[in-house]
Coordinates of N, CA and C in Angstrom, one line a residue:
X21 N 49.9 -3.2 -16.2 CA 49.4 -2.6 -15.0 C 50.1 -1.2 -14.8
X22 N 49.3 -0.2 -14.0 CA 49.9 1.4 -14.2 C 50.2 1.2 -12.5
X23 N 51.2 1.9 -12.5 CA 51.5 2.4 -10.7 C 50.2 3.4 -10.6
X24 N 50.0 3.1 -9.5 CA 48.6 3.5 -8.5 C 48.9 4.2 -7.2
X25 N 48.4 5.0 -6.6 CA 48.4 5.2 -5.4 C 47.6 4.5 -4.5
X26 N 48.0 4.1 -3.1 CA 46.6 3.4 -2.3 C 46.5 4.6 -1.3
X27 N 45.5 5.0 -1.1 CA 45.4 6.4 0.1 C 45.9 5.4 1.2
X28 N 46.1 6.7 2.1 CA 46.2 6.4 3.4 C 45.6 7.2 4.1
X29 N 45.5 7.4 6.0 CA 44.8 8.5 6.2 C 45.3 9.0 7.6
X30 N 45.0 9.5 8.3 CA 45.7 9.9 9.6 C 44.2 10.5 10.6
X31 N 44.5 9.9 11.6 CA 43.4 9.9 12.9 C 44.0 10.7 14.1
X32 N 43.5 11.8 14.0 CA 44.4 12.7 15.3 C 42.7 13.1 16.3
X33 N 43.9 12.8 17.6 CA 42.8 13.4 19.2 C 44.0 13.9 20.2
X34 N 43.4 14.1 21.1 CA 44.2 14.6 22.2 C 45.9 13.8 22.7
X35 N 45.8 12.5 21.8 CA 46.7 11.6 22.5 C 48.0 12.0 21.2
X36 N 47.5 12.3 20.1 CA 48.7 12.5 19.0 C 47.8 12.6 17.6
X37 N 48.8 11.9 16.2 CA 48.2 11.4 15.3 C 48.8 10.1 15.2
X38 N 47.5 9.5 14.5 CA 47.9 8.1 13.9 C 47.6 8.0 12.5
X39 N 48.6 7.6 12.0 CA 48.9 7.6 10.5 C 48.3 6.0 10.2
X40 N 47.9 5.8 8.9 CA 47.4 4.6 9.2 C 47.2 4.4 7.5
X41 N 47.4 2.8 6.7 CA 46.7 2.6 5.3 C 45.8 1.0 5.4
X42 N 44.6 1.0 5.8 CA 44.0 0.0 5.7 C 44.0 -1.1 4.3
X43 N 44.3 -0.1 3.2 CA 43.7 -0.7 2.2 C 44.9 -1.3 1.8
X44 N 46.4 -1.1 2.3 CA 47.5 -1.7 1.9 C 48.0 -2.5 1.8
X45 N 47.6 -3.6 1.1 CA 48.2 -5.5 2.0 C 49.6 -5.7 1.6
X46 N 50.1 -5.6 2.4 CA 51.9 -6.1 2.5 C 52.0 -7.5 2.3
X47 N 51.3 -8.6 1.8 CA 51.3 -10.1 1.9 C 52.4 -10.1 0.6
X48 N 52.9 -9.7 -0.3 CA 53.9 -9.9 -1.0 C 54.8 -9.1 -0.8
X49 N 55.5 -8.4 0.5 CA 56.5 -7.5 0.5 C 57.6 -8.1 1.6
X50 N 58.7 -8.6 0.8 CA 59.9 -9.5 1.7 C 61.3 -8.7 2.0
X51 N 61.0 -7.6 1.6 CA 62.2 -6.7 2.0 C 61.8 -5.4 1.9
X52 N 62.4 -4.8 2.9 CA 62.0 -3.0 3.2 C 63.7 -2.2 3.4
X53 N 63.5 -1.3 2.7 CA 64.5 -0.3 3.2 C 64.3 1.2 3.1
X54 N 65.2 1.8 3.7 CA 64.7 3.5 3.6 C 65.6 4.5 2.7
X55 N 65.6 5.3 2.2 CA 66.2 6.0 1.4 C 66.1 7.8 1.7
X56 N 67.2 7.9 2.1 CA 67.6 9.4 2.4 C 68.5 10.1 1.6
X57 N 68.3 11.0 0.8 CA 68.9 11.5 -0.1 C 69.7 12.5 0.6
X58 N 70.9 12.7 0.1 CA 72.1 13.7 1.1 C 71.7 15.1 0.9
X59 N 70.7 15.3 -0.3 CA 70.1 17.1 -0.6 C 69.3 16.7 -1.6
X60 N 68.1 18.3 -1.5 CA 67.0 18.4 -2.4 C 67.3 18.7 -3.6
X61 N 68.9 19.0 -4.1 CA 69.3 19.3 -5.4 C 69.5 17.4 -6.0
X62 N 69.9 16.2 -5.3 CA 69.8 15.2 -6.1 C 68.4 14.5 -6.2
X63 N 68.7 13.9 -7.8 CA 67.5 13.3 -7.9 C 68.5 11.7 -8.7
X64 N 68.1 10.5 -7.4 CA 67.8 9.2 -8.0 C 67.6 8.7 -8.8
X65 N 68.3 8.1 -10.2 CA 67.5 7.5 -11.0 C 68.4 7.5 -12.2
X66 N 67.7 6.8 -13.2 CA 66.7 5.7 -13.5 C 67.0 4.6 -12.9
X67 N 66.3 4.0 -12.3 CA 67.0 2.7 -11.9 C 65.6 1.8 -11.5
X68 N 65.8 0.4 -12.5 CA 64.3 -0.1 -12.0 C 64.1 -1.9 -12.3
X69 N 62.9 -2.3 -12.2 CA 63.1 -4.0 -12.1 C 61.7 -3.9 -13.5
X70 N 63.0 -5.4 -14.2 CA 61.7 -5.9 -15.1 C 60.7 -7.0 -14.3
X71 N 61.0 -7.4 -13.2 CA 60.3 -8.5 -12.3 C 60.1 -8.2 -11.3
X72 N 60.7 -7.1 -10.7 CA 60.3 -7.0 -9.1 C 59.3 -5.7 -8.9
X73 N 58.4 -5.8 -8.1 CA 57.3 -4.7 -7.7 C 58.0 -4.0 -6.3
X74 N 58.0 -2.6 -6.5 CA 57.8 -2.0 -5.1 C 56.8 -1.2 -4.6
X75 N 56.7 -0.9 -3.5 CA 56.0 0.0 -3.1 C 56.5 1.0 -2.2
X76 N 56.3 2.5 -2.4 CA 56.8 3.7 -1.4 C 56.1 4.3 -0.9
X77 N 56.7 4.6 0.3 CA 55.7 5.6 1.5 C 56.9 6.8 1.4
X78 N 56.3 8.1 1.9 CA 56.9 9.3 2.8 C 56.8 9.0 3.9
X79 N 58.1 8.9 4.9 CA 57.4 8.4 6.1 C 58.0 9.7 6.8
X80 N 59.1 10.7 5.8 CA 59.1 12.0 6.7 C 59.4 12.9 5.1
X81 N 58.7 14.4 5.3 CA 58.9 15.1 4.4 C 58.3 14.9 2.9
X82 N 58.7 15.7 1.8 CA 57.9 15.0 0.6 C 59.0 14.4 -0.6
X83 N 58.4 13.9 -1.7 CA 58.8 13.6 -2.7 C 58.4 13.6 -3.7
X84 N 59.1 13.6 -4.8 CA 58.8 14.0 -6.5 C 59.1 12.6 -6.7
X85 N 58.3 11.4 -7.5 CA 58.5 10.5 -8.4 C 58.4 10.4 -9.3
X86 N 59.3 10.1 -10.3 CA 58.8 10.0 -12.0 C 59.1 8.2 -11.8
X87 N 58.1 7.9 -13.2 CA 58.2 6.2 -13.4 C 57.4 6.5 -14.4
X88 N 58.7 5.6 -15.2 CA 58.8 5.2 -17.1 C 58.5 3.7 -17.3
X89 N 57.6 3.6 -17.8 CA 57.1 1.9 -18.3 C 58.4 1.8 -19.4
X90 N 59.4 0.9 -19.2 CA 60.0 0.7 -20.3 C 59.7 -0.6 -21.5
X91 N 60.6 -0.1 -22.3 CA 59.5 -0.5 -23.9 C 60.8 -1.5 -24.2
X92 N 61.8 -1.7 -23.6 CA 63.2 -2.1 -24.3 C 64.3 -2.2 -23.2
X93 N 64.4 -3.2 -22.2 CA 65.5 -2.8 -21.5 C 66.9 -3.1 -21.8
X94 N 66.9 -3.4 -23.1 CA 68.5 -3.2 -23.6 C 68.8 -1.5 -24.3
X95 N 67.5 -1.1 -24.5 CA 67.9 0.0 -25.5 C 66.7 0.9 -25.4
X96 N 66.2 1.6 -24.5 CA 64.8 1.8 -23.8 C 64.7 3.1 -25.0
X97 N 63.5 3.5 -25.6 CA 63.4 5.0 -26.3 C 63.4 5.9 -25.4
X98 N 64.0 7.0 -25.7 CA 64.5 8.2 -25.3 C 63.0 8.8 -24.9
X99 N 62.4 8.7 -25.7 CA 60.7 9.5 -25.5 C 59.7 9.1 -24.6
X100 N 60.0 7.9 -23.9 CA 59.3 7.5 -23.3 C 58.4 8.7 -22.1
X101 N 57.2 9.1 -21.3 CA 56.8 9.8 -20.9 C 56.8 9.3 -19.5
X102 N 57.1 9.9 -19.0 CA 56.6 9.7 -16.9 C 55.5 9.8 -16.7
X103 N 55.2 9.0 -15.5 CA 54.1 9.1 -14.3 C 54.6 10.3 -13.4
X104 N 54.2 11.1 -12.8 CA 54.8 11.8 -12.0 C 54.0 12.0 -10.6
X105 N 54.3 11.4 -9.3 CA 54.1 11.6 -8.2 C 54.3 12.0 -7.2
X106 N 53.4 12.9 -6.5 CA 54.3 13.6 -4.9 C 53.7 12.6 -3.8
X107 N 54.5 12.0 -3.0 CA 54.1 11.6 -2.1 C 54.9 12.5 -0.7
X108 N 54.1 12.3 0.3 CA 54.1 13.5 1.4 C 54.0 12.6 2.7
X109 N 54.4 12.8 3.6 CA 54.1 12.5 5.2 C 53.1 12.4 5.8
X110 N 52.5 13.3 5.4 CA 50.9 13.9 6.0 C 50.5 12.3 6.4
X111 N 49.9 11.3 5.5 CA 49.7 10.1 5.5 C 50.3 9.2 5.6
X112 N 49.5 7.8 5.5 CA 50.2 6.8 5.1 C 49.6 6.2 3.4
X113 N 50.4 7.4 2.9 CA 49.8 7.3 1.2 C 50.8 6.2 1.2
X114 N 50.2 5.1 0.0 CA 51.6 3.9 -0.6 C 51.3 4.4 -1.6
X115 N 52.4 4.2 -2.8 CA 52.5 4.0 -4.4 C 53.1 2.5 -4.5
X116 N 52.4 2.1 -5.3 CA 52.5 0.8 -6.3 C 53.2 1.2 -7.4
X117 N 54.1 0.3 -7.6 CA 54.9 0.6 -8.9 C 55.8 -1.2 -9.4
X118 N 54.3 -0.9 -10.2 CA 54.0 -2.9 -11.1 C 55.7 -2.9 -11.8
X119 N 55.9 -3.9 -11.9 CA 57.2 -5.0 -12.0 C 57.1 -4.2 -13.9
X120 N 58.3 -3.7 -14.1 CA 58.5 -3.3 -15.5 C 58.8 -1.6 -15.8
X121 N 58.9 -0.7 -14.5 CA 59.5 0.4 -14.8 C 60.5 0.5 -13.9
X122 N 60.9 1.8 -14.3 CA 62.2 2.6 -13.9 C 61.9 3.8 -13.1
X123 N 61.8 4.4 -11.7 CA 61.9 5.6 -11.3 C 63.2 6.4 -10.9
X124 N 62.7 7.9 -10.9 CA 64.2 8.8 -10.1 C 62.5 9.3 -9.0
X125 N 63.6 9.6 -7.9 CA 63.2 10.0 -6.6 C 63.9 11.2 -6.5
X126 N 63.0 12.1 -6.4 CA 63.8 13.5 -5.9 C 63.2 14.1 -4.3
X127 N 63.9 13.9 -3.6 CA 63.5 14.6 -1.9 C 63.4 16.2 -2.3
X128 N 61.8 17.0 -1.8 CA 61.1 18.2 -1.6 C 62.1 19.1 -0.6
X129 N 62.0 18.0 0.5 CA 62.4 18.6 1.8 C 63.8 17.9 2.3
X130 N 64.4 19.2 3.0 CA 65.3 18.5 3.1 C 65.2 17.3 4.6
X131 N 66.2 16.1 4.7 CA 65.6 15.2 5.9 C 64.5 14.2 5.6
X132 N 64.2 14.8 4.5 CA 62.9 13.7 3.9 C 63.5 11.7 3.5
X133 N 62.1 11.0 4.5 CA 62.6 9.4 4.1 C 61.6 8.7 3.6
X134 N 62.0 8.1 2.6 CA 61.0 7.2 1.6 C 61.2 6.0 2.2
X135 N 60.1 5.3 2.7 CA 60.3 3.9 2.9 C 60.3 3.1 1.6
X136 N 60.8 1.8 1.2 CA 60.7 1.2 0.1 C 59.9 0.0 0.3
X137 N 59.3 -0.8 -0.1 CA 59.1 -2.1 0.0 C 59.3 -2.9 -1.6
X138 N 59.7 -4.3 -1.1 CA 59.9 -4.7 -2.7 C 59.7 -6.3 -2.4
X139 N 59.2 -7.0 -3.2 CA 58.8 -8.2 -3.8 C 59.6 -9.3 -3.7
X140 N 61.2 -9.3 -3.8 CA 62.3 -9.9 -3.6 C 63.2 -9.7 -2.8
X141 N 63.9 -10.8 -2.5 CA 65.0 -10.4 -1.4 C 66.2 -10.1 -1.9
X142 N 67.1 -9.7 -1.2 CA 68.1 -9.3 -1.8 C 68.9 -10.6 -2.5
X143 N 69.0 -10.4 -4.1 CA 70.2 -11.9 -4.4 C 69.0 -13.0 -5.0
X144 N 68.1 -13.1 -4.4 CA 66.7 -13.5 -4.8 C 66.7 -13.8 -6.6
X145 N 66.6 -12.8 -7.1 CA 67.0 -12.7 -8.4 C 67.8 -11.6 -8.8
X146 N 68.3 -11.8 -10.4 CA 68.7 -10.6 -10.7 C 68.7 -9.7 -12.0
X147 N 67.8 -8.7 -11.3 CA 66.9 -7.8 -11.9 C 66.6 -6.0 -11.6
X148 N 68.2 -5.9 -11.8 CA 68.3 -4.4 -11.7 C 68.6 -3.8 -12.7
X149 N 68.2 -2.8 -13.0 CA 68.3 -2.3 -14.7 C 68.6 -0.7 -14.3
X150 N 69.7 0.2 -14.5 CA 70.6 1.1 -13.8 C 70.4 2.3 -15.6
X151 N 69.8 3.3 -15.5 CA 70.5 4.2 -17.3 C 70.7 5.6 -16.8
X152 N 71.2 6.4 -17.6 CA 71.9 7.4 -16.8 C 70.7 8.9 -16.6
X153 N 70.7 9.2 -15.8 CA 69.4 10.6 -15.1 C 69.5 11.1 -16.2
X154 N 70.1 11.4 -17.7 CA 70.2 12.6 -18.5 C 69.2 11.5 -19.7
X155 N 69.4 10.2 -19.4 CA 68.6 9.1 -20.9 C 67.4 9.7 -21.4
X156 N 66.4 9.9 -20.4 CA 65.1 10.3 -21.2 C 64.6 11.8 -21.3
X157 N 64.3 11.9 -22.5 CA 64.4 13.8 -22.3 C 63.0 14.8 -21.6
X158 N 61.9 13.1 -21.3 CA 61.0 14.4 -20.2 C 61.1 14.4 -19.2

């Protein structure tokens, strides 16, 4: 399975906007958390699940995502290529990101928050897989 975007969309009148993703079913998401990067010079990562699925929103500001299908999680190839996505505030865009890669997150703006959602609870299982931001060379 490839990580996908699900659109989202935003409804504005006199009263505000409302952000909104119809097509997003949360029925497998048992833990949420947010992630604020301290500046737009770091970028998060690699760090990812061979079993757990998440999914990310912008819920302020944007972001740069890269996600590597890994081939080897004792010894992953260096060549492996990214997905690369911006997700933005404007909406309520989600990304899917199927059980078996690694992303880094890099914040656009500064103040910018990625909501997370993920598949497991914390301790649930364990399935975190950590390699260092310099491992893969694209």
């Amino acid at each position: 399975m490839k990580p996908q975007i699900i659109e989202g969309n935003i409804h504005s009148d006199q009263r505000g906007d409302l952000r909104y993703n119809n097509a997003f079913d949360a029925t497998e998401v048992k833990r949420i958390y947010i992630i604020e990067n301290k500046d737009t010079s770091l970028i998060r990562g690699w760090q990812g699940h061979k079993i757990e699925q998440r999914w990310f929103s912008a819920l302020a500001g944007n972001f740069e995502i890269k996600l590597i299908k890994i081939d080897d999680w004792q010894n992953p190839s260096q060549e492996l290529k990214p997905y690369v996505f911006l997700l933005d505030s404007n909406n309520l865009k989600v990304l899917h990101i199927p059980a078996g890669y690694v992303s880094s997150i890099k914040a656009l703006d500064d103040n910018s928050k990625l909501l997370v959602m993920a598949d497991y609870k914390i301790g649930e299982i364990q399935d975190e897989y950590r390699y260092d931001i310099n491992h893969f060379k694209n």
